[in-house]
Short mmCIF file of C-alpha atoms in Angstrom, two decimals:
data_model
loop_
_atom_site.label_atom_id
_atom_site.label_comp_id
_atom_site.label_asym_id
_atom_site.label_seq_id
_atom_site.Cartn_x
_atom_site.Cartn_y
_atom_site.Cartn_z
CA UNK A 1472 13.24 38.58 -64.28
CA UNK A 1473 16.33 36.75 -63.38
CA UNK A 1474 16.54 35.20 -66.77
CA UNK A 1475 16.65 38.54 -68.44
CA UNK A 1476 19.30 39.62 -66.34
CA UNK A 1477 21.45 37.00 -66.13
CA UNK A 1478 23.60 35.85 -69.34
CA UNK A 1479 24.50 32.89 -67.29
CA UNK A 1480 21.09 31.67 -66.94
CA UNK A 1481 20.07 32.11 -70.45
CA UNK A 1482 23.35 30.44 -72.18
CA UNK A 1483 23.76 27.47 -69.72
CA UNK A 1484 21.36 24.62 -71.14
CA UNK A 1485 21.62 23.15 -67.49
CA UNK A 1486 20.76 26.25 -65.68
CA UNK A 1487 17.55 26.66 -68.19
CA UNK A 1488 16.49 22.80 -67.57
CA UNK A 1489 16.57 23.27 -64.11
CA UNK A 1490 14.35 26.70 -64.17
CA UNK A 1491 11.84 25.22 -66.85
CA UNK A 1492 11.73 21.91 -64.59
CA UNK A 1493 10.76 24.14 -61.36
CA UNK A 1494 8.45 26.29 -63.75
CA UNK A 1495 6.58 23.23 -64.43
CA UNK A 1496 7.08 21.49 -60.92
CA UNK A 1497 5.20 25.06 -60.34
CA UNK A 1498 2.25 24.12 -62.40
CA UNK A 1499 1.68 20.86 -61.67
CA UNK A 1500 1.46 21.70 -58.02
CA UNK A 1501 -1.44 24.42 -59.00
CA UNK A 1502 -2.93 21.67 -61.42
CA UNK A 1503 -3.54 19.23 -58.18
CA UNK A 1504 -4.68 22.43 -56.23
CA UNK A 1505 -7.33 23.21 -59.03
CA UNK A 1506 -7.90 18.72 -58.58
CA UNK A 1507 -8.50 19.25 -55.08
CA UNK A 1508 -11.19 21.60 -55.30
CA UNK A 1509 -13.22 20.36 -58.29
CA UNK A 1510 -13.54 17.36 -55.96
CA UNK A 1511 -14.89 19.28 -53.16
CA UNK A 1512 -17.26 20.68 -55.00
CA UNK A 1513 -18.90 17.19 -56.73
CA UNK A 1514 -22.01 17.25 -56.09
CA UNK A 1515 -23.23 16.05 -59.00
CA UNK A 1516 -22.93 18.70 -61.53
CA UNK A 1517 -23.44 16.69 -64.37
CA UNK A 1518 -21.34 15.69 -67.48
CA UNK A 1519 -19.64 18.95 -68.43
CA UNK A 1520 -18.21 18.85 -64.78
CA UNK A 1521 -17.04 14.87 -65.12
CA UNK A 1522 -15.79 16.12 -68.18
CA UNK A 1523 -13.65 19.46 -66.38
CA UNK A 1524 -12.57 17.31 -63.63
CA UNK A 1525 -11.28 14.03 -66.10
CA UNK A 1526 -9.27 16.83 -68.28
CA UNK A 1527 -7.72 18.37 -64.86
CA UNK A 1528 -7.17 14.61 -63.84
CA UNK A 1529 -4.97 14.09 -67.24
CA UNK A 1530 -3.59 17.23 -67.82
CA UNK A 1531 -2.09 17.24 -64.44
CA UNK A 1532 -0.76 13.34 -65.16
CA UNK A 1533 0.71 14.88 -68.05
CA UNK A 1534 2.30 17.88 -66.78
CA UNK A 1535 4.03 15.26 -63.99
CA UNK A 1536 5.59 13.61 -66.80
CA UNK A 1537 7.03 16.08 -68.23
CA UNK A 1538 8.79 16.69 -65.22
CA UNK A 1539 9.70 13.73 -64.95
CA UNK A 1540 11.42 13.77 -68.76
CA UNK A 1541 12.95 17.35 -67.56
CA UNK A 1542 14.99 15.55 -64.56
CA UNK A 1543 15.98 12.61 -67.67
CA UNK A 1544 16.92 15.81 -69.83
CA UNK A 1545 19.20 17.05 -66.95
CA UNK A 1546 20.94 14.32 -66.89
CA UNK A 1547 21.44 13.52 -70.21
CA UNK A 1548 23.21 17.38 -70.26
CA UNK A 1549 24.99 16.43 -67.66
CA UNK A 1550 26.27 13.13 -68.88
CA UNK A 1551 26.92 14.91 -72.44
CA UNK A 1552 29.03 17.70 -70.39
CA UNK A 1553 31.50 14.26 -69.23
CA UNK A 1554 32.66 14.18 -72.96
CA UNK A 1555 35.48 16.29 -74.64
CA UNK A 1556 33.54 16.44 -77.48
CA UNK A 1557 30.16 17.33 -76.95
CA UNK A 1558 27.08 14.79 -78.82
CA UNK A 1559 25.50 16.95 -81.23
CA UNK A 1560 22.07 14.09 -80.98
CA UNK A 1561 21.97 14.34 -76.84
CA UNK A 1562 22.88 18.56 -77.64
CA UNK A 1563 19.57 18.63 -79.64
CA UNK A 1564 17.49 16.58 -77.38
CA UNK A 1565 18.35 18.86 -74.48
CA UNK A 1566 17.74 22.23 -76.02
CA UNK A 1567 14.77 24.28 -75.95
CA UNK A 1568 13.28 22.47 -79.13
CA UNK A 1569 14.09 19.33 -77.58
CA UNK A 1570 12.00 20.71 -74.30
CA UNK A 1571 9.26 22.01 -76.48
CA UNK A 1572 8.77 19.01 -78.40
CA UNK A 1573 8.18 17.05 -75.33
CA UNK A 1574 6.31 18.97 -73.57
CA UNK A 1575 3.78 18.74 -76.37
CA UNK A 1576 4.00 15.05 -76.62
CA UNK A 1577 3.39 14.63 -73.02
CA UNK A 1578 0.29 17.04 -73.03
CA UNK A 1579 -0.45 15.54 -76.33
CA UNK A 1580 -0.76 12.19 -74.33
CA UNK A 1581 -2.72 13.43 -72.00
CA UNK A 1582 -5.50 14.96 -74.45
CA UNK A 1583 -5.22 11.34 -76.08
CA UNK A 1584 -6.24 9.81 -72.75
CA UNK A 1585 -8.87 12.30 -72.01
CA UNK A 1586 -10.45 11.46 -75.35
CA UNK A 1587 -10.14 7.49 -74.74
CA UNK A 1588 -12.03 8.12 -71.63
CA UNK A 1589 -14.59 9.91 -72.62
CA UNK A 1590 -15.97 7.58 -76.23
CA UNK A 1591 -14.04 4.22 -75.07
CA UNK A 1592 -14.39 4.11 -71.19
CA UNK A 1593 -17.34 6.34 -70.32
CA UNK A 1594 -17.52 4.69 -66.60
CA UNK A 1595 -14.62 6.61 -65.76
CA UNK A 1596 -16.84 9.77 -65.68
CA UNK A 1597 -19.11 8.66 -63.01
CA UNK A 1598 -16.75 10.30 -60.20
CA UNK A 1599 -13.83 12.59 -60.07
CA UNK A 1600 -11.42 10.76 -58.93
CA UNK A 1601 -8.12 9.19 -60.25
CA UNK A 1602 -8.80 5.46 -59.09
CA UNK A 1603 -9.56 4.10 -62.25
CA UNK A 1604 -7.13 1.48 -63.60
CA UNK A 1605 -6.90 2.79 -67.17
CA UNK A 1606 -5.61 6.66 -65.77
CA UNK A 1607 -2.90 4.96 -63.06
CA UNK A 1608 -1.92 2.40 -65.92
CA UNK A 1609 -1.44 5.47 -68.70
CA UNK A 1610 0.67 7.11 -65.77
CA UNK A 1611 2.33 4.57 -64.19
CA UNK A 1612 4.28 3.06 -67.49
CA UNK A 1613 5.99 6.36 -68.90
CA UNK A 1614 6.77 7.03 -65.12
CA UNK A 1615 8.21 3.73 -64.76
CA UNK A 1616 10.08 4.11 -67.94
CA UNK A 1617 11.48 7.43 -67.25
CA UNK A 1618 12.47 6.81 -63.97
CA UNK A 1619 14.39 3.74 -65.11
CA UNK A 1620 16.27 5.79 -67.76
CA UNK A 1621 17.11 8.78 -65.37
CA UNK A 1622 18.90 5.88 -63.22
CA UNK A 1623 20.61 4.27 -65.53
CA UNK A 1624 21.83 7.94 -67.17
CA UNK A 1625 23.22 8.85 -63.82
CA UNK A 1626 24.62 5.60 -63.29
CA UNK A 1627 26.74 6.33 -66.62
CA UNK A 1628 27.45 9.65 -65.53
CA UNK A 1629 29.27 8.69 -62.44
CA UNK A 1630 31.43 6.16 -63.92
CA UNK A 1631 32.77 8.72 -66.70
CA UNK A 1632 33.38 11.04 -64.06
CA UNK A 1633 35.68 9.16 -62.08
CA UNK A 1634 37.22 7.55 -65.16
CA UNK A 1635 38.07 11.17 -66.54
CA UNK A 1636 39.33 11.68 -62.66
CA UNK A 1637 41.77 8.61 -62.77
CA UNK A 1638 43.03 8.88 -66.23
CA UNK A 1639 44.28 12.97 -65.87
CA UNK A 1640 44.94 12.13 -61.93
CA UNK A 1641 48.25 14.91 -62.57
CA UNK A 1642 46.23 17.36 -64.61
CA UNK A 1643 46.50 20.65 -63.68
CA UNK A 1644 42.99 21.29 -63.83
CA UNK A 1645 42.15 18.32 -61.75
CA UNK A 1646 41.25 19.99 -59.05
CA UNK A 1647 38.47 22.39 -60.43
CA UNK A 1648 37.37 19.23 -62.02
CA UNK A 1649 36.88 17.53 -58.33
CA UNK A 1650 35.03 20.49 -57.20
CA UNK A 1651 32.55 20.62 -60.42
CA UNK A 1652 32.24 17.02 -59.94
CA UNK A 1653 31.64 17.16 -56.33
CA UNK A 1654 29.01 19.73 -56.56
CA UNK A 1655 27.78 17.75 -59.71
CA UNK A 1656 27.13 14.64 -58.63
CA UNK A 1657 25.85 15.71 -54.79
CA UNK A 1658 22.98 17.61 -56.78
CA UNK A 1659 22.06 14.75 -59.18
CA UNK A 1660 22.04 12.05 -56.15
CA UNK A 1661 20.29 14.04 -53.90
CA UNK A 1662 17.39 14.25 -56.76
CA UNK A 1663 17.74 10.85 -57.83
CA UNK A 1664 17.24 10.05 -54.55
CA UNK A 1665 14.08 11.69 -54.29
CA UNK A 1666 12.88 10.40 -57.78
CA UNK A 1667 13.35 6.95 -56.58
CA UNK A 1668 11.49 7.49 -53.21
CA UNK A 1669 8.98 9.46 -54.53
CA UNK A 1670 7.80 7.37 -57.77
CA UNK A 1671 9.25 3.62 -57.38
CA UNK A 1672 6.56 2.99 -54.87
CA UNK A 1673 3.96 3.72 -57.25
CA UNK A 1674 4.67 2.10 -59.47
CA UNK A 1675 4.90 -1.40 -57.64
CA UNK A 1676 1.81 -0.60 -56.53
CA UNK A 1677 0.00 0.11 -59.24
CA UNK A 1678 1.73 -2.91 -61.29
CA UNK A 1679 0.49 -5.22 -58.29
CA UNK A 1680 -2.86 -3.96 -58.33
CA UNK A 1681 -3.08 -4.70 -61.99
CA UNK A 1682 -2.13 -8.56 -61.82
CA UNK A 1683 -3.46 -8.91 -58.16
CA UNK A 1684 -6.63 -6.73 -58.14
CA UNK A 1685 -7.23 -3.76 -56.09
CA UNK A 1686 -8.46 -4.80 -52.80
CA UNK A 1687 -9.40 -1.86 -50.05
CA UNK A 1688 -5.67 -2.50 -48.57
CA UNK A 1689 -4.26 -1.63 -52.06
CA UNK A 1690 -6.49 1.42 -52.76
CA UNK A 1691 -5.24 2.77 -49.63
CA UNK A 1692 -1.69 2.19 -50.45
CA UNK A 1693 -2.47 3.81 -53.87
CA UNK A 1694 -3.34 6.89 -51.77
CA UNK A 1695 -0.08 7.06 -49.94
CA UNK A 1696 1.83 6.38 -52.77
CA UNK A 1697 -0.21 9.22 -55.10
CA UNK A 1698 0.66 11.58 -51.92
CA UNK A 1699 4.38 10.36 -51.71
CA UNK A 1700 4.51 11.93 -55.24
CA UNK A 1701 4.42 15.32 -54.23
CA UNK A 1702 7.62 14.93 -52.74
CA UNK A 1703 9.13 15.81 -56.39
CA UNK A 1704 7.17 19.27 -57.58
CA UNK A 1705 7.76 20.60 -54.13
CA UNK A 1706 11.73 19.51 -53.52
CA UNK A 1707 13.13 19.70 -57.04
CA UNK A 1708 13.03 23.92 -57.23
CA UNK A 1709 14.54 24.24 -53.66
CA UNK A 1710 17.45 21.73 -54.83
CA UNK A 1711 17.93 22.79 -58.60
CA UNK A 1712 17.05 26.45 -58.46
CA UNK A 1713 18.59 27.64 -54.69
CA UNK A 1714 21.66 25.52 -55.65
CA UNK A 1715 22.59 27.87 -58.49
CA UNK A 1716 25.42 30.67 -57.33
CA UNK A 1717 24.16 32.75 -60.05
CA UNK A 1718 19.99 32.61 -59.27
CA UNK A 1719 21.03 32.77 -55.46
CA UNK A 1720 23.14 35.74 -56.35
CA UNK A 1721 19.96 37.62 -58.30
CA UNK A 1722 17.91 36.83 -55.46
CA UNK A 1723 19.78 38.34 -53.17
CA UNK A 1724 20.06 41.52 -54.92
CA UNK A 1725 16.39 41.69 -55.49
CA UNK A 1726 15.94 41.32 -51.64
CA UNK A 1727 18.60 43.73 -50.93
CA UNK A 1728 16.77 46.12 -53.34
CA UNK A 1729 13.63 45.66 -51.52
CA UNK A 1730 15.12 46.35 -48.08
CA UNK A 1731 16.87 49.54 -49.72
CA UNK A 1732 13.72 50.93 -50.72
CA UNK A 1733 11.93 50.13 -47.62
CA UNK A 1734 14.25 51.62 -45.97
CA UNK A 1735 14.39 54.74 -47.64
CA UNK A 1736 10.04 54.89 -47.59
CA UNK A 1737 10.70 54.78 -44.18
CA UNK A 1738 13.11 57.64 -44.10
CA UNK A 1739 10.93 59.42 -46.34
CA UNK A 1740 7.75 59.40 -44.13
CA UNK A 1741 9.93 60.15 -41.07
CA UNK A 1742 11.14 63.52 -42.43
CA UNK A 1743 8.05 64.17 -43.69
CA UNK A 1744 6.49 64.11 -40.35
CA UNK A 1745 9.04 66.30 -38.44
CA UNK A 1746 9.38 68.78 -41.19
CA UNK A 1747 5.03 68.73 -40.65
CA UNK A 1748 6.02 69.02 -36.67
CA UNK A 1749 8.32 72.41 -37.31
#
């Protein structure tokens, strides 16, 4: 509803990566839900269940990393936005198409895994679980990758910013350019922050466990670390999504609208009830 209303939203390719990022930080979190309770209820329902619960398992992987690629795309937008002339290949990989086309390779991946599973590695059906080294090596290496390239895109970002600050230090529109940046770059460290906590300890773990074995110390660790990436789904809307004036602004009036109407229902009934008493 706020996209239709807002022009802002729907022309700012930032503002739309950061709602389709929180629309699928959305999903993911009701993928693990639906995880959570096919596992509750194994009790040995036999192979079309291991087969439900192994899809869930890899759908949800997928959907993670195209979250993952979502927070890359937003800052490839913004690091495009740091040049006068706008790169028509970064412009392409960060609209809608570009979104579109990976969110069908990642869920494309995640079929392809599925399928490996099922004719290569039929073991992994024998519980519904994710501890299996083939389905935390599939995730763990795009993760890895992405997370590495989100870094070093922000990195990149922050040095053009400054150098675009110290070359036009007497501009006159240096100072709307300190408060973009400022607002800018406190959004994109504060999430890169969280990317980093959330995912870099998985995947040290998981790359140890796969040269060192997986002893019960390690599977526990694998645990914790597979919890610690929750952080991401349920942070990122709260610091995209609440940090845009224009959402925040939409929000507001649709709460103020609700209030309004309350208000007057409550009216209503009121002088409906003394107009009864007379």
């Amino acid at each position: 509803m706020v996209l239709k209303k807002s022009s802002k939203l729907r022309k700012s390719r930032f503002e739309k990566l950061v709602v389709n990022l929180s629309i699928s930080d959305i999903l993911f979190l009701v993928e693990v839900i639906t995880y959570v309770l096919l596992k509750e209820f194994d009790t040995g329902l036999g192979i079309p269940y291991k087969y439900t619960c192994l899809s869930v398992i890899n759908l949800t992987a997928g959907t993670y990393i195209f979250s993952l690629f979502q927070c890359f795309l937003i800052c490839l937008e913004r690091l495009n936005a740091t040049f006068a002339v706008e790169i028509t290949a970064i412009r392409g990989i960060t609209s809608n198409k570009g979104v579109a086309v990976g969110c069908i390779v990642c869920h494309l991946g995640a079929v392809l895994q599925t399928l490996i599973e099922i004719f290569v590695i039929p073991d992994s059906l024998s519980v519904c679980n994710t501890s299996a080294s083939a389905i935390k090596t599939a995730l763990v290496i795009p993760m890895t990758l992405l997370c590495s390239f989100t870094i070093l895109i922000y990195l990149m970002t922050i040095v053009r910013v400054y150098r675009r600050q110290n070359n036009h230090p007497g501009s006159s529109n240096n100072t709307l350019l300190e408060q973009m940046t400022t607002r800018a770059l406190k959004t994109l460290s504060v999430v890169i922050t969280i990317t980093l906590l959330a995912n870099i300890p998985s995947c040290i773990i998981a790359f140890y466990s796969e040269f060192f074995g997986r002893t019960e110390n390690i599977t526990r660790w694998i645990f914790y670390c597979n919890t610690l990436i929750m952080i991401n789904p349920l942070i990122d809307p709260i610091i995209y999504v609440f940090r845009l004036q224009d959402f925040r602004d939409h929000i507001a009036k649709v709460l103020c609208r609700q209030n309004d109407s309350q208000n007057e229902s409550r009216s209503s009934n009121t002088n409906v009830t003394f107009d009864f008493s007379m």
